[in-house]
Coordinates of C-alpha atoms in Angstrom, one line a residue:
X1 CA -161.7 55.0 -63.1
X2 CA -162.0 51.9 -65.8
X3 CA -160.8 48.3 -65.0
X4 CA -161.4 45.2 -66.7
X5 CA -164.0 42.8 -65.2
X6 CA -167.4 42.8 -63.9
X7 CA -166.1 42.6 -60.2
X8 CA -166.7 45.5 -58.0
X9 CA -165.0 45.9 -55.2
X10 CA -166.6 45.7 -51.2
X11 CA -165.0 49.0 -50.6
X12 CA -166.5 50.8 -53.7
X13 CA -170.0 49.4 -52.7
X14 CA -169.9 50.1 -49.3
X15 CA -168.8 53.9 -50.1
X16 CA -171.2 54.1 -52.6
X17 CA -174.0 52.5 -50.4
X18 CA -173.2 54.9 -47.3
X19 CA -173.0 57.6 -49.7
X20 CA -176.9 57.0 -51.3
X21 CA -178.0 56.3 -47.2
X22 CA -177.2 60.2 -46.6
X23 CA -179.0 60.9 -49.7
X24 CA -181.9 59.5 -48.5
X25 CA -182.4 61.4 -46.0
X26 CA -182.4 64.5 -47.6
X27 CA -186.1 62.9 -49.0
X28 CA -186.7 61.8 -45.5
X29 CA -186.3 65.6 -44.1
X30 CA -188.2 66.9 -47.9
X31 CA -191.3 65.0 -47.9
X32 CA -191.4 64.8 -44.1
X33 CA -192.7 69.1 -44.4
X34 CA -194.7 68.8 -47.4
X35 CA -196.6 65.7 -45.6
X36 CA -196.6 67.4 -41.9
X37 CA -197.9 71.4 -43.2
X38 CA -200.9 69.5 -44.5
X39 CA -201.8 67.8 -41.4
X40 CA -204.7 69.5 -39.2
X41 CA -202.3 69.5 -36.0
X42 CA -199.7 71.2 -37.9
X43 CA -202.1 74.3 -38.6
X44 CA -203.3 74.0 -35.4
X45 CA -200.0 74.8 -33.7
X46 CA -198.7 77.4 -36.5
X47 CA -201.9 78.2 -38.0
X48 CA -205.0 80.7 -37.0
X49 CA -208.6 80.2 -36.0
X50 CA -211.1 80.8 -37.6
X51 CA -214.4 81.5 -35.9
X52 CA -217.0 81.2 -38.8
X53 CA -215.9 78.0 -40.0
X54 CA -214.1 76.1 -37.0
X55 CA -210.9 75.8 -38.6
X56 CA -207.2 76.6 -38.3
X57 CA -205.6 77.4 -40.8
X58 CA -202.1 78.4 -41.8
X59 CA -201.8 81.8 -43.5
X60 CA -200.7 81.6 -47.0
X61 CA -197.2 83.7 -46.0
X62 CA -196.7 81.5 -43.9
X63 CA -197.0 78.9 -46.3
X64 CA -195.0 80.3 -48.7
X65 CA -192.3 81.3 -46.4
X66 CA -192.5 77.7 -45.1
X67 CA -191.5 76.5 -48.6
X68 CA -189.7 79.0 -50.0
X69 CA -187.1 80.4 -47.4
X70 CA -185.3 77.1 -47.1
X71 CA -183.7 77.8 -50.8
X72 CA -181.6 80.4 -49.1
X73 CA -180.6 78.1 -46.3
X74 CA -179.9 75.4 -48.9
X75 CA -178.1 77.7 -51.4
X76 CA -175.5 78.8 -48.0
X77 CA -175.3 75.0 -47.5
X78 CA -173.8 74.9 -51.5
X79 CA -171.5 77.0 -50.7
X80 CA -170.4 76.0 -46.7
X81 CA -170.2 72.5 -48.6
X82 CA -168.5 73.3 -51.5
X83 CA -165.5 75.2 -49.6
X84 CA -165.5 72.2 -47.0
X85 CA -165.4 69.5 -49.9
X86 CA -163.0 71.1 -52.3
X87 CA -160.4 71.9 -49.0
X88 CA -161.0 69.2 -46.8
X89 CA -162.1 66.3 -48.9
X90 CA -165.5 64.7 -49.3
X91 CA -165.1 62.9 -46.3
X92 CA -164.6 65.3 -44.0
X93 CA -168.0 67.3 -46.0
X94 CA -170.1 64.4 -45.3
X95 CA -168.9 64.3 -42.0
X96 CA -169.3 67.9 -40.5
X97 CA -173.0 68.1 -42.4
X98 CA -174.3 65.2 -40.6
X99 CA -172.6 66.6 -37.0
X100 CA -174.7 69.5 -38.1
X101 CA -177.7 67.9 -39.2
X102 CA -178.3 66.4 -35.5
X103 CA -178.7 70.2 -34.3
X104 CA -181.1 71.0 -37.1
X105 CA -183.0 68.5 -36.6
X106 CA -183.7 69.1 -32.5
X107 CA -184.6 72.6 -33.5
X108 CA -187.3 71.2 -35.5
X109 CA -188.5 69.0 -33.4
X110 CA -188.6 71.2 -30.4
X111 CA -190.2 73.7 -32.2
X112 CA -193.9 75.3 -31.0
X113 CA -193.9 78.7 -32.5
X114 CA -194.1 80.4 -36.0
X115 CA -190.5 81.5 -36.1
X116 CA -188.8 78.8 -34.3
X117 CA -190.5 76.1 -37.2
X118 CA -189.4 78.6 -40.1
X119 CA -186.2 79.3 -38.7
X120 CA -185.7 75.5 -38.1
X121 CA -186.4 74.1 -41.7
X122 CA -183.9 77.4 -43.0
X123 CA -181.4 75.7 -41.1
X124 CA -181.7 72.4 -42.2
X125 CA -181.4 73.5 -45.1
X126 CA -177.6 74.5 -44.9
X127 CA -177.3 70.6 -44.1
X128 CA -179.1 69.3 -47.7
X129 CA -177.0 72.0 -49.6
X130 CA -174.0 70.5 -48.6
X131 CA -175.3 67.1 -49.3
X132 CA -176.2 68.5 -52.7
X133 CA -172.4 70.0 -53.1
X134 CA -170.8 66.8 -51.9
X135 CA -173.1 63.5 -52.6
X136 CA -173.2 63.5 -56.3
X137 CA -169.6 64.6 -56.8
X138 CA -168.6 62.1 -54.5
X139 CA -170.3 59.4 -56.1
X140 CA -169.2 60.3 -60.0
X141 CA -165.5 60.7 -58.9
X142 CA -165.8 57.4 -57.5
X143 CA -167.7 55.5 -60.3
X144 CA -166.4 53.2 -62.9
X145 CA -167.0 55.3 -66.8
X146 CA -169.5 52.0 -67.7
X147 CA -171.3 52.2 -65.1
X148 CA -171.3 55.7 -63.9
X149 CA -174.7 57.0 -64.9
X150 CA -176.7 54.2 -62.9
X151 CA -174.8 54.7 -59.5
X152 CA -175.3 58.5 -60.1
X153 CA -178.7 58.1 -60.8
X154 CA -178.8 56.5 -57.3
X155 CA -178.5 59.4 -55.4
X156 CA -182.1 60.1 -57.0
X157 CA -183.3 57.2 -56.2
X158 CA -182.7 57.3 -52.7
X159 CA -184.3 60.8 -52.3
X160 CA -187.1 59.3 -53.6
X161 CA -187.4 56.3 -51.4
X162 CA -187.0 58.4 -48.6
X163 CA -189.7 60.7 -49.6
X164 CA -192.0 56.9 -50.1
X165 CA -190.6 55.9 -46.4
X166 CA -191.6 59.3 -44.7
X167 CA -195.0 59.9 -47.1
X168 CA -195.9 55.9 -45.7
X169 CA -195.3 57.1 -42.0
X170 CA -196.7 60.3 -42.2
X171 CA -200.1 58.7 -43.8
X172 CA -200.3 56.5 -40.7
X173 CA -199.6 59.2 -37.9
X174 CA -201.7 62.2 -40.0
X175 CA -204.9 60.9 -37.9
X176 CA -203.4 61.4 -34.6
X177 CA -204.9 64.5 -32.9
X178 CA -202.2 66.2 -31.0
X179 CA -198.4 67.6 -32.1
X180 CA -197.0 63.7 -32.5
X181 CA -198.6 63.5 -35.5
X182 CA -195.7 65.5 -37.5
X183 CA -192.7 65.6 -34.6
X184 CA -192.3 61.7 -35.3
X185 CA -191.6 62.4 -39.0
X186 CA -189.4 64.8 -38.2
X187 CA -187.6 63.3 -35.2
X188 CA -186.9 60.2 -37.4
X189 CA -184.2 62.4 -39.5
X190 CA -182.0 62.2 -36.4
X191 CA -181.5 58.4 -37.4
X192 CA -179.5 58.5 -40.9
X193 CA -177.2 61.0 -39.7
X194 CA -176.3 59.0 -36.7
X195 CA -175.2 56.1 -38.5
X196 CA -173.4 57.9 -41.4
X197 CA -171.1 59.5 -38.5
X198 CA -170.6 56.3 -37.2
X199 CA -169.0 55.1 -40.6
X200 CA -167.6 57.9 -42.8
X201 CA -164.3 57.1 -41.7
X202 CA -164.3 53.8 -42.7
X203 CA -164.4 54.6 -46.4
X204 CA -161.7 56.0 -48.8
X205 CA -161.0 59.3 -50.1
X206 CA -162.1 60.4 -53.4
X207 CA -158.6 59.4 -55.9
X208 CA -159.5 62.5 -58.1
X209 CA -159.7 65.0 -55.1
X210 CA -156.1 64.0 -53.6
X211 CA -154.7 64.2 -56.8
X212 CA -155.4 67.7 -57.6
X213 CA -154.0 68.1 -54.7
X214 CA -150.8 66.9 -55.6
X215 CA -151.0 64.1 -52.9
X216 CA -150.4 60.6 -55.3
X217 CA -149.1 58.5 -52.7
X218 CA -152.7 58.9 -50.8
X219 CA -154.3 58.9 -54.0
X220 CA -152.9 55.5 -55.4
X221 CA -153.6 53.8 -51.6
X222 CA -157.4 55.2 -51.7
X223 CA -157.8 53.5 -55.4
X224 CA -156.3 50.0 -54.6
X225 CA -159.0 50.4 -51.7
X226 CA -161.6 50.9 -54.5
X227 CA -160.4 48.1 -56.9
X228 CA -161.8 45.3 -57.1
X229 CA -159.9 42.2 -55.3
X230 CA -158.7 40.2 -58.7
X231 CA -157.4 43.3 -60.0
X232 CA -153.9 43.0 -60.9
X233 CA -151.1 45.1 -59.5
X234 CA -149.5 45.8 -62.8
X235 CA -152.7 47.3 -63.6
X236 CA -153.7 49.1 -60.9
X237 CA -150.9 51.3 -61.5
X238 CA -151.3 51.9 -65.2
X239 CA -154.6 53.1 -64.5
X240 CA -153.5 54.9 -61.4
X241 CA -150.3 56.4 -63.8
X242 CA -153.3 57.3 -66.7
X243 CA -155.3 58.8 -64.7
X244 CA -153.0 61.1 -62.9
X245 CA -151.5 62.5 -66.7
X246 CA -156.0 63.4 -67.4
X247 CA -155.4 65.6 -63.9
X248 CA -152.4 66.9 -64.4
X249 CA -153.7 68.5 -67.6
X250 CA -156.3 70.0 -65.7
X251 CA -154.6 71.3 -63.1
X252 CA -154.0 74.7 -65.2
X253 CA -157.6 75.0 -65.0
X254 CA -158.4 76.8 -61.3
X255 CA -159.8 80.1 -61.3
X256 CA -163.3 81.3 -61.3
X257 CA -162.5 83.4 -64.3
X258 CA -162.0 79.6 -66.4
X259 CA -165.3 78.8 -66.2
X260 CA -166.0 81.1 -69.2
X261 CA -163.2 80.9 -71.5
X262 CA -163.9 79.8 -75.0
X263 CA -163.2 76.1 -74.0
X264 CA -165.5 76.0 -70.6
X265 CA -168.1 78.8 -71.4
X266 CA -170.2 76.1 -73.1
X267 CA -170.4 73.6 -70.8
X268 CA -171.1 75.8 -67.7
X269 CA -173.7 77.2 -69.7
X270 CA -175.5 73.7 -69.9
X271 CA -175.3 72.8 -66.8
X272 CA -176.5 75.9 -65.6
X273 CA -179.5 76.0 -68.0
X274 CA -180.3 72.4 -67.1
X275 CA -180.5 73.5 -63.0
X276 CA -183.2 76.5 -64.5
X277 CA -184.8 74.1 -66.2
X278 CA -185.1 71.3 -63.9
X279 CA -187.2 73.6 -61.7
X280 CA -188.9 75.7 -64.3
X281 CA -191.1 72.8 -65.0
X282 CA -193.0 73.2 -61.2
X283 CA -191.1 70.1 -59.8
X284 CA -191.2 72.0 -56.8
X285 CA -195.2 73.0 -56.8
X286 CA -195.6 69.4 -57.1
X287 CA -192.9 68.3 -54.3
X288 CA -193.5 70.6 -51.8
X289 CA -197.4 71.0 -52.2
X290 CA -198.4 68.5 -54.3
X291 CA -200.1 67.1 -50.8
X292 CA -201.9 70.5 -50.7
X293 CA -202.9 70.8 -54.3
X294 CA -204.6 67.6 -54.0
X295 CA -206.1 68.5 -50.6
X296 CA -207.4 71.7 -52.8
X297 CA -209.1 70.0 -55.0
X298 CA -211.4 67.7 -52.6
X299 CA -211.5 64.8 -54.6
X300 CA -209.1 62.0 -53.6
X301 CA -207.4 61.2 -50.3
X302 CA -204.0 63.5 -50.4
X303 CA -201.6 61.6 -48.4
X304 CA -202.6 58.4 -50.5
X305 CA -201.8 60.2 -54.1
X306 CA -198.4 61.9 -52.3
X307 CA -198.0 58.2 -51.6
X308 CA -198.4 57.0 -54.6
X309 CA -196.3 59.7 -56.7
X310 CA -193.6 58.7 -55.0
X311 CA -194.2 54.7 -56.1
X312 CA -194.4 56.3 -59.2
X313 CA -191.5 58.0 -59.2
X314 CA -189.6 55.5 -57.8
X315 CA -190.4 53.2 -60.6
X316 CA -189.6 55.5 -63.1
X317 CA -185.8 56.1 -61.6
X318 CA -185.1 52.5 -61.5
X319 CA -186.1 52.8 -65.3
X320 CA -183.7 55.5 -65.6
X321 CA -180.9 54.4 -63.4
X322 CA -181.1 50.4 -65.9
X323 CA -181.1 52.5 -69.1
X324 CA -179.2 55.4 -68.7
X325 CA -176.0 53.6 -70.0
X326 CA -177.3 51.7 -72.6
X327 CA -179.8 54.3 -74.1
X328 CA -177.5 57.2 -72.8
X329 CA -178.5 60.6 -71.1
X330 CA -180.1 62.9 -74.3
X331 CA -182.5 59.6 -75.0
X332 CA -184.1 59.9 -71.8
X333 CA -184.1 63.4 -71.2
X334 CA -185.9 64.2 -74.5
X335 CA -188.7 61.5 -73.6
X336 CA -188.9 63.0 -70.0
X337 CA -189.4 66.4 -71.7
X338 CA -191.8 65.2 -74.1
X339 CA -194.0 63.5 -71.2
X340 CA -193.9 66.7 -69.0
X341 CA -195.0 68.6 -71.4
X342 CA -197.7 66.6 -72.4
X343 CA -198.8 65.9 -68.5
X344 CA -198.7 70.0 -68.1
X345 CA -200.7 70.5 -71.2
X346 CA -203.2 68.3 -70.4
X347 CA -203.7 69.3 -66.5
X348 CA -204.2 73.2 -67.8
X349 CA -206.8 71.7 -70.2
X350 CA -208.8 69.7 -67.3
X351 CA -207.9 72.8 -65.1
X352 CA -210.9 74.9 -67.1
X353 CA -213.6 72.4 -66.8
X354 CA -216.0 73.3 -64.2
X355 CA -214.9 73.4 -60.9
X356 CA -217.7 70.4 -59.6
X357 CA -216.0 68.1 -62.1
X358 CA -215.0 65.3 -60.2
X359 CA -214.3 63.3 -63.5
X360 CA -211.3 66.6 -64.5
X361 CA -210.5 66.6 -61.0
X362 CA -209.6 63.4 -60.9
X363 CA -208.0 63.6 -64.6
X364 CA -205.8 66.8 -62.8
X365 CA -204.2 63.9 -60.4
X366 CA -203.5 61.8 -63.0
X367 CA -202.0 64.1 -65.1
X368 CA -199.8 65.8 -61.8
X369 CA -198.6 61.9 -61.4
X370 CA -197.5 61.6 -65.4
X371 CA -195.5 64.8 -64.5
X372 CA -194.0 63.2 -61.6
X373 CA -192.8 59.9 -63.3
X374 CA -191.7 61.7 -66.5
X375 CA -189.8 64.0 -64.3
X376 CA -188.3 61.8 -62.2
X377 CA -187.5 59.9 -65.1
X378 CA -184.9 62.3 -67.0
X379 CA -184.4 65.7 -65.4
X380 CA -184.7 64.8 -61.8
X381 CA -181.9 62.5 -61.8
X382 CA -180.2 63.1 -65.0
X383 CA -179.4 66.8 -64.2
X384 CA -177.1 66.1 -60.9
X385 CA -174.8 63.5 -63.6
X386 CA -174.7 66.2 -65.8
X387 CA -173.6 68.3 -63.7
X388 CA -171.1 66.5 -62.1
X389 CA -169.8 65.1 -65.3
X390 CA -169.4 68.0 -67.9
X391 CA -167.1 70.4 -65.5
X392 CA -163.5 70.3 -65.3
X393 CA -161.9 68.8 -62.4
X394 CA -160.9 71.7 -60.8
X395 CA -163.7 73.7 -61.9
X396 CA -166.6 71.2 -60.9
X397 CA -167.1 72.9 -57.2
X398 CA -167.1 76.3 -58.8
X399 CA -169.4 75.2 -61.6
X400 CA -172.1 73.8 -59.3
X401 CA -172.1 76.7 -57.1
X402 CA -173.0 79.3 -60.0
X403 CA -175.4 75.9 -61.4
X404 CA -177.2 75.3 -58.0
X405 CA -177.6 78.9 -57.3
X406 CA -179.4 79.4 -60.0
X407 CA -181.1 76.1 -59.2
X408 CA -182.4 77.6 -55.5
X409 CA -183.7 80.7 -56.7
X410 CA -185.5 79.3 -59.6
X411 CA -187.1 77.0 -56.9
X412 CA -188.1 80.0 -54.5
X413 CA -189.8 81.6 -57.2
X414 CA -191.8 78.7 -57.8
X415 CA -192.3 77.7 -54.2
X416 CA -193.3 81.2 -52.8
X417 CA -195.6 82.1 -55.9
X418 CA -197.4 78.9 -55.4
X419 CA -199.5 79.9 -52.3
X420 CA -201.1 83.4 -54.2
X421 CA -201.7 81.4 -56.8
X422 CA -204.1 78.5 -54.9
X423 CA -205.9 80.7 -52.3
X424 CA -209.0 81.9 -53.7
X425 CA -210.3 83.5 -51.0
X426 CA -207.5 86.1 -50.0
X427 CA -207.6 89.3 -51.2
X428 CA -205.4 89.6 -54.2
X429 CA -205.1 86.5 -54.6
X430 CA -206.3 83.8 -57.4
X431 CA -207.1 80.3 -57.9
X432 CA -205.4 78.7 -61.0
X433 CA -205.8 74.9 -60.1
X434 CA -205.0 72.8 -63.0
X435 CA -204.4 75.8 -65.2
X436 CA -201.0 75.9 -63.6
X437 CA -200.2 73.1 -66.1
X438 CA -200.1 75.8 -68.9
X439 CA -197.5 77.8 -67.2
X440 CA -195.3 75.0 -66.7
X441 CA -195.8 73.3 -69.6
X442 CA -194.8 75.8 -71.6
X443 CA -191.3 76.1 -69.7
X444 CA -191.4 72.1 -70.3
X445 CA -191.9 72.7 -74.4
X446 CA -188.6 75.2 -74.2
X447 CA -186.8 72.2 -72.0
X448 CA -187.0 69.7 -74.9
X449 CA -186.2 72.4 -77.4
X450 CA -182.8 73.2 -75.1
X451 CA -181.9 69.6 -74.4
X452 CA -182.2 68.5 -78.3
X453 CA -179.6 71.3 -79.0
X454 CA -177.3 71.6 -76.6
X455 CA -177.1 68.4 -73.9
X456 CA -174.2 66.3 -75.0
X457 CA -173.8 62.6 -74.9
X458 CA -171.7 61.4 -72.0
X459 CA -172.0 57.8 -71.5
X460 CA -169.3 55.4 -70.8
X461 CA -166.7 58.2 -71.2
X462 CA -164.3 58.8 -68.5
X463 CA -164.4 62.2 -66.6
X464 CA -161.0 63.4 -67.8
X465 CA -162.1 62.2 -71.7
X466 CA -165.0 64.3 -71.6
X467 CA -162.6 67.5 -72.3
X468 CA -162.5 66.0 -75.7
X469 CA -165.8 66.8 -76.6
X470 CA -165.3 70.8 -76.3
X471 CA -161.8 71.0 -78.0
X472 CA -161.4 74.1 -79.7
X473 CA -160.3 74.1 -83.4
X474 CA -158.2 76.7 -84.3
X475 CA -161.1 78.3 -85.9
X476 CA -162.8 78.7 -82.6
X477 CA -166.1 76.4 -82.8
X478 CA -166.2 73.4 -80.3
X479 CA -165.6 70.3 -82.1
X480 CA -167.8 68.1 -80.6
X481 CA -167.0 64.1 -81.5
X482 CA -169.8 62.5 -83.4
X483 CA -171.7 59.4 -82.7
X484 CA -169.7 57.5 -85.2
X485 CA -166.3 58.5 -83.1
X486 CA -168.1 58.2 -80.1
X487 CA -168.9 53.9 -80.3
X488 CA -165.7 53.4 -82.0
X489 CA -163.8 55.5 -79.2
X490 CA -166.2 53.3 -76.6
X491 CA -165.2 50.4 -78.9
X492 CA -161.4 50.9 -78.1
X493 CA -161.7 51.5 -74.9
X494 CA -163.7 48.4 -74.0
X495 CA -161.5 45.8 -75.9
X496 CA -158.0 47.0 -74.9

């Protein structure tokens, strides 16, 4: 949706705002398990004792299923949200997940056995799936084409200030001796999901979503809601009239089958590669046990490096979310690649130094921090605007679905693997430390390779103008516009 003028309207920033607020908890609810299965009275409730050493200790299945499992409930959640979003609106998505995330949430904190805690996370799950089918859709439908990237890159940035909030608290109750010390991080996730019910309603409808539904008179109400006061009425409905011919052409486009003609096969293939890729790289090992790894290595307070990661990260999407429309999306993910992989490389190389090297050791943190901000830098947030952008209208819920199942299992495979690959002294198992690095890394090396050759160049076009970069020639090979078209096209646009 394009208008003239600076102005943004209190409607379009209060959507958007409440919108990033039930993002942020799905860090909140993240970071909260990775911080409380590394406290002591976390294993002591789920864990076993062991005589010889006075310890509890969680076993490593359970650790993996801990981690791992939730991908399933997540990946249900896609699809659950994904039907509710594309047949009830986003609203009404947003809604029903947060009725549902109060439930999940009791079940966590109530829980006191093995199977109640694993079942519990698994179906919390299903509520950040649907946040993961709705929130970034929502927000790029709803986004002006200049500006797009950095409000989409917010949804990021909110996970990761929610992982900072929760990482803080959990530092601070982690001494406590007895079962408080991780039920108040996890009773806190009851408090974002209250207060997003309690305003959902007050915020429009997505303009693009009632129109391919055929519903304009909604459709041209819900976007004078999002323009900005000072815009005229004249052109309010030019732009309403322009952007209803782009989703009429698209409404042709519905069936699953679509997805891989000649004209869409490309583009669902990069956005599902990009999913792959984004977890390839062991975001995950260094999400989910990055507090663990640390712990591992006996060399620096874990809580305070999970703490500062997130800082890190933090910084590094504000970077992103500044440049992303002035540098535009291939710029930054080629850097974020190139820093990975360099971060990886380096870890596996401090991971074979001896293991009483406190100098590698703490080179290992470093290096798992690096990882983080270039991470969180490019292919963190930049894969969700991707992936909202590059579909078809019609096709976008469909899309995701095959992207962000491919998405969850890459992420279970890394999750559950972790555990047998960190645990020295189980049977059958090994310890890799650092070393992991080379693993990763090399997945990082193939993720620049990928992104140089086949991630397009999106900024400041709108949604419906994207289609023009994978017309099909009669000759059959997608014409995609060059970067000379491309500013002079933006150039046009800009000064009409």
């Amino acid at each position: 949706m394009a208008w003239k003028g600076n102005s943004i309207s209190p409607t379009l920033l209060f959507t958007t705002g409440l919108l990033v607020l039930s993002a942020f908890n799905y860090g909140f609810s993240d970071q909260a398990f990775s911080s409380g299965q590394a406290m002591d009275s976390f294993a002591r409730q789920f864990g076993v004792y062991h005589p010889k050493t006075d310890t509890w200790k969680v076993k490593p299945l359970f650790t993996s299923l801990f981690n791992s499992l939730k991908a399933g409930g997540q990946l249900i959640g896609v699809f659950i949200g994904g039907y509710v979003s594309n047949t009830y609106g986003r609203r009404m998505c947003v809604f029903s997940m947060n009725v549902y995330a109060l439930g999940s949430a009791a079940v966590l904190i109530s829980s006191t056995t093995v199977a109640q805690i694993q079942a519990g996370r698994v179906l919390h799950y299903v509520y950040l799936g649907m946040q993961l089918a709705v929130i970034p859709t929502a927000l790029t439908e709803l986004a002006p084409a200049q500006v797009r990237g950095g409000i989409c890159v917010l949804y990021w940035l909110s996970i990761k200030v929610g992982g900072l909030v929760v990482t803080s608290i959990a530092r601070g109750t982690s001494s406590i001796q007895t079962d408080a010390a991780w039920r108040i991080p996890f009773g806190l996730i009851l408090v974002v999901p209250s207060i997003v019910l309690s305003l959902i309603w007050f915020t429009p409808e997505s303009p693009r979503w009632l129109l391919l539904r055929d519903r304009h008179a909604e459709a041209l109400e819900s976007l004078v809601r999002l323009r900005p006061k000072d815009a005229s009425k004249e052109q309010t409905e030019a732009d309403f009239q322009d952007l209803s011919d782009k989703v009429a052409v698209q409404l042709q486009k519905k069936q699953f089958r679509d997805l891989f003609t000649r004209q869409n096969r490309r583009r669902t293939f990069i956005v599902v590669a990009c999913n792959f890729f984004q977890q390839a790289t062991g975001q995950a090992f260094a999400s989910q046990y990055g507090t663990l790894f640390v712990k591992q290595l006996k060399s620096i307070n874990p809580f305070s490096v999970t703490l500062g990661i997130n800082a890190i990260d933090i910084g590094a999407i504000c970077v992103s979310a500044l440049s992303i429309d002035k540098v535009g999306r291939r710029a930054l993910f080629h850097v974020s690649s190139s820093f990975q992989t360099i971060a990886l490389m380096t870890m596996g190389g401090l991971g074979t130094a001896d293991s009483s090297d406190m100098d590698a050791k703490k080179g290992i943190v470093a290096m798992l921090m690096l990882f983080s901000f270039s991470w969180s830098l490019g292919w963190a947030p930049l894969v969700y605007v991707l992936g909202a952008e590059l579909p078809a209208s019609p096709l976008r819920e469909k899309t995701l679905q095959i992207a962000y199942t491919v998405k969850l299992v890459t992420e279970f495979a890394v999750t559950f693997s972790y555990p047998y690959l960190e645990t020295a002294d189980t049977p059958h198992h090994v310890y890799l430390g650092g070393k992991l690095g080379f693993i990763y890394g090399s997945l990082s090396a193939v993720a620049f390779v990928f992104g140089w050759f086949f991630i397009p160049e999106t900024r400041r076009l709108e949604l419906e103008d994207i289609d023009k970069k994978f017309v099909l020639p009669k000759e059959g090979v997608v014409a995609l516009e060059t970067a000379a078209d491309k500013e002079v096209n933006i150039e046009e646009r800009t000064t009409e």
